[in-house]
Short mmCIF file of C-alpha atoms and ligand atoms in Angstrom, two decimals:
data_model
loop_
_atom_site.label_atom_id
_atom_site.label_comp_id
_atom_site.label_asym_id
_atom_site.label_seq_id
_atom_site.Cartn_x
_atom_site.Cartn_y
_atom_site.Cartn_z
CA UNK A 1 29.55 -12.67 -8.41
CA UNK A 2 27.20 -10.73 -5.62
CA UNK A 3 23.66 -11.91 -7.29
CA UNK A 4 20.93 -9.40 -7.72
CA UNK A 5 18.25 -8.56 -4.77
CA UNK A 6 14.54 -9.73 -5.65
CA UNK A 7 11.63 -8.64 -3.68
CA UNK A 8 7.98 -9.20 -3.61
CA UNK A 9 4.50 -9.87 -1.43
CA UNK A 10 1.62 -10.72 -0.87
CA UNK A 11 -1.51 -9.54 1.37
CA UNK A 12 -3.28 -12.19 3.56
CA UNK A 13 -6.84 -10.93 2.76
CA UNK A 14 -8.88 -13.86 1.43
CA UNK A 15 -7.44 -17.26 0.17
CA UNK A 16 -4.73 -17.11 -2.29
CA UNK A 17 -6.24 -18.08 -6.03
CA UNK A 18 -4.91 -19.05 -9.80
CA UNK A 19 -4.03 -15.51 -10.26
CA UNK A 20 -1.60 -15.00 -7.12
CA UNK A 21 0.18 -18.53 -8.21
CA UNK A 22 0.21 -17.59 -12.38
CA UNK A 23 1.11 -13.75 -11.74
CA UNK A 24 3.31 -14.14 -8.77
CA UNK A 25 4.09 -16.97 -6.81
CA UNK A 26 5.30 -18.95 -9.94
CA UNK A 27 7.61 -15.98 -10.88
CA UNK A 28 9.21 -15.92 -7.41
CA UNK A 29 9.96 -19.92 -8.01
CA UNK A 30 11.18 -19.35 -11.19
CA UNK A 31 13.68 -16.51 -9.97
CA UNK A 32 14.69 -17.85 -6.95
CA UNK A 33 17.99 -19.71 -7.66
CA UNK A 34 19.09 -16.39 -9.88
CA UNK A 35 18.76 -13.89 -7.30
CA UNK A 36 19.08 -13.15 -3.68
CA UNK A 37 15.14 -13.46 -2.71
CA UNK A 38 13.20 -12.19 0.07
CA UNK A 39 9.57 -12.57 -0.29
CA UNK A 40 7.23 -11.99 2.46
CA UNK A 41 3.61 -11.41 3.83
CA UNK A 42 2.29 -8.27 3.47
CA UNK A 43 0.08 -8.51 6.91
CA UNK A 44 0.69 -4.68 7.47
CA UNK A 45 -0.88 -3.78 4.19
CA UNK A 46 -4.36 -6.27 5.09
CA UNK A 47 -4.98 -3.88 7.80
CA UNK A 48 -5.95 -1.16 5.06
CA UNK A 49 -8.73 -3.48 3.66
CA UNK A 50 -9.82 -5.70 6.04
CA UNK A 51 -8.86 -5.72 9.70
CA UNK A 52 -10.05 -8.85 11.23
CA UNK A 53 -7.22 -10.45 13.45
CA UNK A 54 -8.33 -13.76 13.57
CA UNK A 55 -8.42 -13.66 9.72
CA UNK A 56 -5.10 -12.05 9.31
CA UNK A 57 -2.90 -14.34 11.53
CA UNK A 58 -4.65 -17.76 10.07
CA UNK A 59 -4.02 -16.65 6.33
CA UNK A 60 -0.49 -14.99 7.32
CA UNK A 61 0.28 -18.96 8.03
CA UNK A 62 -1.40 -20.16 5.46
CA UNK A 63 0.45 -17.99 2.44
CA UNK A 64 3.95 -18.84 4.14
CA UNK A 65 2.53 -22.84 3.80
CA UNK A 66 1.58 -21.81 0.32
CA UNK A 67 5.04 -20.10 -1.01
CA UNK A 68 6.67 -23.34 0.23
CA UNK A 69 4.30 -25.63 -1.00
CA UNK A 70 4.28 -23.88 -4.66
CA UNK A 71 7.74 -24.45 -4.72
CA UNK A 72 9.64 -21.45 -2.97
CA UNK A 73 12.56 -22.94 -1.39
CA UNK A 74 14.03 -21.39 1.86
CA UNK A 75 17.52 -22.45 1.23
CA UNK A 76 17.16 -19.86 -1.87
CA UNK A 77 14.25 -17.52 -0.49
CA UNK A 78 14.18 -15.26 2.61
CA UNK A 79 10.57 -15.71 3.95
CA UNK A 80 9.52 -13.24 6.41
CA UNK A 81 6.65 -11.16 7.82
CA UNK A 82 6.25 -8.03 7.10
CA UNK A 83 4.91 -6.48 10.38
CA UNK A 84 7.52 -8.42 12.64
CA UNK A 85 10.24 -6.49 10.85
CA UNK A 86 9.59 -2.67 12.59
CA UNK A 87 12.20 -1.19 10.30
CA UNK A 88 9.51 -1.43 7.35
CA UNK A 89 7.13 1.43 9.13
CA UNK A 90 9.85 3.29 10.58
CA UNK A 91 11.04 3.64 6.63
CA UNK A 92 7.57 4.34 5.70
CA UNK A 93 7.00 7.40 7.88
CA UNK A 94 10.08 9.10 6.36
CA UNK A 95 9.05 8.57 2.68
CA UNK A 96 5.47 9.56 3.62
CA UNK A 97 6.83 13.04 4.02
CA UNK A 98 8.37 12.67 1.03
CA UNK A 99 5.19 11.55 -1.30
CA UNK A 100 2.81 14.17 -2.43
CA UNK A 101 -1.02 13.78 -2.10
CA UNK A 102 -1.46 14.77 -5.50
CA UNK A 103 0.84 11.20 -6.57
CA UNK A 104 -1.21 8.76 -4.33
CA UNK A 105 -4.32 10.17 -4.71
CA UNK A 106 -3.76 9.03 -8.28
CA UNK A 107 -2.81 5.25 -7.39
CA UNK A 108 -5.33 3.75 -9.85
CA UNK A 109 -6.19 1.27 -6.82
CA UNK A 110 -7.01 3.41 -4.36
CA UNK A 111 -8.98 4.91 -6.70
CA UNK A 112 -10.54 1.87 -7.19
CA UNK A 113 -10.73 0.51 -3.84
CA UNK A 114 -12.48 3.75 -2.49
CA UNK A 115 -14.63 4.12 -5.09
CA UNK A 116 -18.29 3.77 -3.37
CA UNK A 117 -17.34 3.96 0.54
CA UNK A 118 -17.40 7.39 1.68
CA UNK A 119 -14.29 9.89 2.51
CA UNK A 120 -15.43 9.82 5.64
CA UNK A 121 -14.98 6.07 6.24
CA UNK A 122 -12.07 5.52 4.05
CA UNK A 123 -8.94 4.32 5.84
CA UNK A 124 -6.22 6.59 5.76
CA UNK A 125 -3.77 3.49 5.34
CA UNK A 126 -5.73 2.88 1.89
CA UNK A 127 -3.83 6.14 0.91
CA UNK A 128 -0.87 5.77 2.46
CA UNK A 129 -0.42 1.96 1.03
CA UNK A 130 1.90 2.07 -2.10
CA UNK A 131 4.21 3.94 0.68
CA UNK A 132 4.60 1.42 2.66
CA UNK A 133 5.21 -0.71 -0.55
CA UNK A 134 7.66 1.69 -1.01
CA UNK A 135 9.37 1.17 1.92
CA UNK A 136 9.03 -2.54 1.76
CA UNK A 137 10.76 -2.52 -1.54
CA UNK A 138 13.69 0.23 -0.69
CA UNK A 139 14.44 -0.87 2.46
CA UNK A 140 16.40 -3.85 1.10
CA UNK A 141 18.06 -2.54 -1.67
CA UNK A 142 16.26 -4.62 -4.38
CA UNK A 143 16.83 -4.47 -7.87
CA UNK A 144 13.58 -6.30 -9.28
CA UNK A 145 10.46 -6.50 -8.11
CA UNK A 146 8.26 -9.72 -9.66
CA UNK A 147 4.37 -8.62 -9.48
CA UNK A 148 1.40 -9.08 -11.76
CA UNK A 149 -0.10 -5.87 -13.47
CA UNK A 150 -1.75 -4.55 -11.26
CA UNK A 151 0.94 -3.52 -8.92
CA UNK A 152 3.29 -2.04 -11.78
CA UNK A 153 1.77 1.70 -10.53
CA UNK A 154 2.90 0.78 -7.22
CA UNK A 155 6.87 0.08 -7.98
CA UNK A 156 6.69 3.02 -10.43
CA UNK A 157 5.82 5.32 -7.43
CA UNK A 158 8.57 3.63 -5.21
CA UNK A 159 11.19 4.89 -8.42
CA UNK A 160 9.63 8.18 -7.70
CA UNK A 161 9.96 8.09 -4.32
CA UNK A 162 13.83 6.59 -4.32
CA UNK A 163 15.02 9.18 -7.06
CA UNK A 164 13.45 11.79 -5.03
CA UNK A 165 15.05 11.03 -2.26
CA UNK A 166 18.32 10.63 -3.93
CA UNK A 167 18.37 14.11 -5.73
CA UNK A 168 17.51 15.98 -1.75
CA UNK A 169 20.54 13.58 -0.06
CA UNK A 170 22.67 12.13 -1.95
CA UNK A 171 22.84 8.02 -3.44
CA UNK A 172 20.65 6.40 -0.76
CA UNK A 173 18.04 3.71 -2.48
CA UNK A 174 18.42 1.40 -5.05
CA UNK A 175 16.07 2.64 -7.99
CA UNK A 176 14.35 -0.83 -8.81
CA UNK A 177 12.44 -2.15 -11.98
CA UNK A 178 8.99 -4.00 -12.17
CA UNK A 179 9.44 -7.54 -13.51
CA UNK A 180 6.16 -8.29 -15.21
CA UNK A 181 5.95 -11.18 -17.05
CA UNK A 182 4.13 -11.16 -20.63
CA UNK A 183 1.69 -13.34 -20.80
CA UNK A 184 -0.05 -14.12 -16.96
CA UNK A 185 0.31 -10.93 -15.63
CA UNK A 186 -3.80 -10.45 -15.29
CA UNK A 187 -5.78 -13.62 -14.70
CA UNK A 188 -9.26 -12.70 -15.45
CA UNK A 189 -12.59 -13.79 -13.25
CA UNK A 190 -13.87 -17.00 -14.87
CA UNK A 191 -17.15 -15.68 -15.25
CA UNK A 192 -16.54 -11.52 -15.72
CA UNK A 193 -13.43 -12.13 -18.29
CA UNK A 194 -13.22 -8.50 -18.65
CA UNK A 195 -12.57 -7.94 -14.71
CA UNK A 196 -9.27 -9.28 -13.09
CA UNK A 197 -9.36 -12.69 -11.01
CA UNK A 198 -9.48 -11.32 -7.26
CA UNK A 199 -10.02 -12.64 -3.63
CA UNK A 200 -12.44 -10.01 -2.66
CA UNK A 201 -14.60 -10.95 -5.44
CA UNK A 202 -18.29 -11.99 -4.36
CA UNK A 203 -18.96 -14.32 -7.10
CA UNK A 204 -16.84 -17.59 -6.25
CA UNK A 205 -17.28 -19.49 -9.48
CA UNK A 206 -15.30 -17.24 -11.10
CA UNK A 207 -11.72 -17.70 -9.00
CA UNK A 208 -9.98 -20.90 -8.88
CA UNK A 209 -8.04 -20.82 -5.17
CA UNK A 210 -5.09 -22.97 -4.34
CA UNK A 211 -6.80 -25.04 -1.60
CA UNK A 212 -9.88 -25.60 -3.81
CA UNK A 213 -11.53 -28.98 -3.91
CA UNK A 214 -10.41 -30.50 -7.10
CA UNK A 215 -13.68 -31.42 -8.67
CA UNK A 216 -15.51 -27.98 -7.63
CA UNK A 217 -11.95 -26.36 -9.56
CA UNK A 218 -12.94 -28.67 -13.29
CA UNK A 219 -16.27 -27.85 -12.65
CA UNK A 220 -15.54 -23.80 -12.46
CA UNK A 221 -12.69 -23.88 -15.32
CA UNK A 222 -16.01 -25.82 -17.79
CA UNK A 223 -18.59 -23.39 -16.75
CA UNK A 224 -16.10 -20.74 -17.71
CA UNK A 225 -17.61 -17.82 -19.83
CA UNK A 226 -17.09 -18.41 -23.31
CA UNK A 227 -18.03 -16.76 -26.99
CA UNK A 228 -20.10 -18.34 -28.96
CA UNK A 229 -17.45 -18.36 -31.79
CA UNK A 230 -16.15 -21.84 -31.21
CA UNK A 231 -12.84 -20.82 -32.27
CA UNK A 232 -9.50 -21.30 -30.47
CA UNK A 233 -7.93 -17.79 -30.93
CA UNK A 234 -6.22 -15.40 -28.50
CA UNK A 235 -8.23 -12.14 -28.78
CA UNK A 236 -8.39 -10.13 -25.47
CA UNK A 237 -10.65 -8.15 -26.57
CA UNK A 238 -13.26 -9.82 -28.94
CA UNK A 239 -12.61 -13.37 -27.05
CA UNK A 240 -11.45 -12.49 -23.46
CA UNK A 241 -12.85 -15.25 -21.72
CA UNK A 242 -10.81 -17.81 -24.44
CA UNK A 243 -8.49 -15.80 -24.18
CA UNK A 244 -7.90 -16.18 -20.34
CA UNK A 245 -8.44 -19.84 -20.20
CA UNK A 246 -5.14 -19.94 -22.89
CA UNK A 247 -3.10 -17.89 -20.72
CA UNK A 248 -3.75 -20.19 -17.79
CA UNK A 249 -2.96 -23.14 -20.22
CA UNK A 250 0.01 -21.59 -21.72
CA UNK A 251 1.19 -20.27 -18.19
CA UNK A 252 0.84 -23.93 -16.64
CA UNK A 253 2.41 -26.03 -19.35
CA UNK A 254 4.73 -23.26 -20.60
CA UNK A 255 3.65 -23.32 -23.96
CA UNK A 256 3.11 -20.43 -26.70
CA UNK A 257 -0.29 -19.51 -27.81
CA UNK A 258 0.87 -19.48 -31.32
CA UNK A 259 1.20 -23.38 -30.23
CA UNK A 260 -1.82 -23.91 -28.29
CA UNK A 261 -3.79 -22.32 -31.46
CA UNK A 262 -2.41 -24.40 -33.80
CA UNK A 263 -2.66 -27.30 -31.59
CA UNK A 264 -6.62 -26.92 -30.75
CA UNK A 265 -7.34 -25.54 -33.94
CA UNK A 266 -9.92 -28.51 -34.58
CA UNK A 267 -11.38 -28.41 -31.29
CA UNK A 268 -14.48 -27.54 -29.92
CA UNK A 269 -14.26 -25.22 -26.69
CA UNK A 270 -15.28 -28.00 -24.38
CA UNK A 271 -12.55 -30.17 -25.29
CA UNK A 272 -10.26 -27.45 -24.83
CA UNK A 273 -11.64 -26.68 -21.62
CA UNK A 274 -11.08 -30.35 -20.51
CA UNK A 275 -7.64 -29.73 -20.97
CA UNK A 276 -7.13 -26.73 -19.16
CA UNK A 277 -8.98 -28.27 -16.25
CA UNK A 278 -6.85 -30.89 -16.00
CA UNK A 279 -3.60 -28.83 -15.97
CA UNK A 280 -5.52 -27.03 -12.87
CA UNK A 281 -5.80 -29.71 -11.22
CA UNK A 282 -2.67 -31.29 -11.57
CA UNK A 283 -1.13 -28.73 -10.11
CA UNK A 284 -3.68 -27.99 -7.37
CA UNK A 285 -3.29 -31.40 -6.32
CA UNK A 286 0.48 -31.07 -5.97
CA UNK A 287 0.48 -27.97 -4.47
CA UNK A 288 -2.63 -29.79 -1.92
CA UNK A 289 -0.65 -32.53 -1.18
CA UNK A 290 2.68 -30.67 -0.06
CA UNK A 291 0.63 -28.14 1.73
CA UNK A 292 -0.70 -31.13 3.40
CA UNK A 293 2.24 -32.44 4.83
CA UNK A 294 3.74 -28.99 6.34
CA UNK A 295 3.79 -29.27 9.92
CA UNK A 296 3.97 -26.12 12.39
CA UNK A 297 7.36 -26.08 13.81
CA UNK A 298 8.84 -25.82 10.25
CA UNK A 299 7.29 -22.87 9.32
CA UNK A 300 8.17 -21.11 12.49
CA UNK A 301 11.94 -21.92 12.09
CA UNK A 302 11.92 -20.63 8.68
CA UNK A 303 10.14 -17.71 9.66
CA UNK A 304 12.59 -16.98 12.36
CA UNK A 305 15.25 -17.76 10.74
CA UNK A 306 14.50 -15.17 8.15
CA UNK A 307 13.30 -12.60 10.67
CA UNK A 308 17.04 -12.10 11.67
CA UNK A 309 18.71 -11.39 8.37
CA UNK A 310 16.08 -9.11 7.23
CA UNK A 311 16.43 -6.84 10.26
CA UNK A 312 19.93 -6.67 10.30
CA UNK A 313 19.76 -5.18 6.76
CA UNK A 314 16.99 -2.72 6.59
CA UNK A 315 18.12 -1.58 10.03
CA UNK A 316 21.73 -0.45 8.69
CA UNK A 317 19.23 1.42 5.48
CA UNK A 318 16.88 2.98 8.24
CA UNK A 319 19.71 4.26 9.84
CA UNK A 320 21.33 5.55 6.79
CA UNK A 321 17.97 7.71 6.32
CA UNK A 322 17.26 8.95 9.84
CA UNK A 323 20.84 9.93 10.24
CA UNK A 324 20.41 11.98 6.38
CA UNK A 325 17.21 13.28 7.68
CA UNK A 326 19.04 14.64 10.96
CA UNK A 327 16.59 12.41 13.18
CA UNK A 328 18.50 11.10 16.47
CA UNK A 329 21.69 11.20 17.68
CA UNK A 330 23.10 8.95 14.95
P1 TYM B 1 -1.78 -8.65 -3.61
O1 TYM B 1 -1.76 -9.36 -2.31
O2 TYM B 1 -3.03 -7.97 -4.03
O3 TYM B 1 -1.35 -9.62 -4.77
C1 TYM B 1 -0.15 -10.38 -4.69
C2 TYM B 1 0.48 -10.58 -6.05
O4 TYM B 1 -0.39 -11.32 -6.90
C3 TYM B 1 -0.61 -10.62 -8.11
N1 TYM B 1 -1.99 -10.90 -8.55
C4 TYM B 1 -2.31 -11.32 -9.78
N2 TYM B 1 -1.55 -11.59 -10.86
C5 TYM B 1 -2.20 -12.01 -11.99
N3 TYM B 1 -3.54 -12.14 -12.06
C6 TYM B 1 -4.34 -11.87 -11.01
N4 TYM B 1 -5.66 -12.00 -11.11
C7 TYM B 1 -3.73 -11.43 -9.80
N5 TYM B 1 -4.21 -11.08 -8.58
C8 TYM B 1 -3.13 -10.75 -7.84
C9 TYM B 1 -0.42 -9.14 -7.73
O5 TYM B 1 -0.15 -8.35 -8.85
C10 TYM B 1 0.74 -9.24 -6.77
O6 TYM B 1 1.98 -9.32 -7.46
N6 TYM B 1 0.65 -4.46 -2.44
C11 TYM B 1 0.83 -5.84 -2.80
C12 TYM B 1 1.65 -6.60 -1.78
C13 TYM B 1 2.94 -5.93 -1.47
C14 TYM B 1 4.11 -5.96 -2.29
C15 TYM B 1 5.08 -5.18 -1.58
C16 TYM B 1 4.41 -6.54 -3.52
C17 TYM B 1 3.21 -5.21 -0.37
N7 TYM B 1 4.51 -4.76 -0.42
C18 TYM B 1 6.36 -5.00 -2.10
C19 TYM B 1 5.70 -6.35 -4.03
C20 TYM B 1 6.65 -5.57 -3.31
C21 TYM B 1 -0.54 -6.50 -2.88
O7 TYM B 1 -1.48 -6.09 -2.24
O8 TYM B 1 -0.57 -7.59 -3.66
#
């Protein structure tokens, strides 16, 4: 039986935190051996935020080191990067004249993201981005696309987008679905539980990265903001700062929080917070120690590897659009 095509990224802005691993990364792992994977960085889409090349190329390395030493496996994953693979782009340009400014000019994060900087010095790619997600995602053919909640706008668009394009030439793209997982989907900031977990955040104590050192990581998940309730109950909005610290407990040990209630019903938020802290680190210190022990020549090789297969296949889509769009001689 032909498995079905999963597909997701990240951006190599910024070190890769708690949130990327519970909300992503951990999905990916999970998925892997049930699908045909390709997951990738998304260096292309940095250059909308944050274009500083030394930056980009160190943490490009650095999130392939990551996927493999969360656990993605290349014998089931295609890891790639994005911008080596010109058929991405050359997709994008055609569904950018597709997309209407009126659809990405409500993209709740660009909204967001160019809230407070001018028009005038806004980047044009900031606009343009969930297009180029688009493309990212069609290209390929996938069927489900694993991302936390914040990028659910982004693969609704690129249904948009693929329907669209279906309806003006015929059965071209694969109309795929969001896979967003119930409970991990938003890891809140440590300290602003209301606001989501992010690498561009200025105040540090309240993200957790992967490469943290381990005692500075239990120190941040005990200063966590807390209510003064004292009472173990999920409540998002009454308790969110609980609340977060038992999704990242019931995301890392895979337990209910019907469970975790009942199971800390007696105990005081401290004690509770020992516990989550030392799930965090137990898994920081894995991931540490495999990321440790990575060497150069293997990520290359896997990176090449997976290079060829992806251009072979989004070449044969790219065509497939150019020649529908009456664009060369094809
Ligand atoms: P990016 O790099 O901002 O985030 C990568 C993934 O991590 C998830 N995530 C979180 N999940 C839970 N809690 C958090 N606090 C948290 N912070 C981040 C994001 O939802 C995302 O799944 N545009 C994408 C990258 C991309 C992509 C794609 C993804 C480019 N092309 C095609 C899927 C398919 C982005 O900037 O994600």
């Amino acid at each position: 039986m032909k498995l079905k095509r999963l597909l997701s990224g990240i951006k190599p802005t910024g070190e890769l935190h708690i949130g990327h691993y519970i909300g992503a990364i951990k999905r990916f792992i999970e998925m892997q051996k049930d699908y045909e994977s390709f997951v990738f960085v998304a260096d292309l889409h940095s250059l909308t935020v944050n274009p500083n090349p030394k930056e980009i190329r160190e943490n490009t390395r650095k999130i392939v080191e990551l996927y493999i030493a969360c656990g993605l496996d290349p014998k089931h994953t295609i890891l790639f990067n994005q911008s080596e693979n010109i058929y991405h782009t050359a997709l994008s340009w055609a569904l950018t004249c597709h997309s209407y400014m009126g659809e990405l000019s409500r993209m709740t994060q660009y909204k967001d993201k160019s809230d407070g900087q001018k028009n005038e010095s806004i980047n044009c790619g900031l606009f343009n981005y969930p297009v180029l997600m688009a493309a990212d995602i069609l290209i390929y053919d996938t069927d489900v696309v694993p991302v936390g909640d914040d990028q659910k706008q982004h693969v609704e668009l690129t249904r948009t987008l693929a329907e669209r394009f279906n309806n003006r030439y015929g059965k071209t793209f694969k109309v795929p679905k969001p896979v967003i997982a119930k409970k991990g989907a938003r890891i809140m900031d440590l300290q602003t539980p209301t606001k989501k977990m992010s690498k561009s955040d200025e105040n540090k104590k309240g993200v957790i990265n992967l490469l943290e050192d381990l005692e500075v990581a239990r120190k941040k998940i005990m200063s966590a903001v807390t209510d003064s309730e004292s009472i173990i109950k999920y409540d998002e909005k009454n308790k969110p700062g609980i609340s977060n610290l038992m999704t990242i407990y019931a995301c890392l040990t895979n337990k209910e929080i019907k469970e975790i209630e009942e199971d800390f019903k007696d105990s005081s938020y401290k004690d509770f917070k020992e516990k989550v802290a030392d799930e965090v680190v137990i898994l920081l210190k894995d991931i540490q120690k495999k990321y440790n022990e990575i060497k150069t020549d293997y990520i290359d090789n896997i990176l090449n590897e997976g290079l060829i297969k992806v251009k072979e296949i989004s070449k044969n889509k790219v065509l497939e659009v150019y020649k529908k769009l009456g664009l060369g001689r094809y």
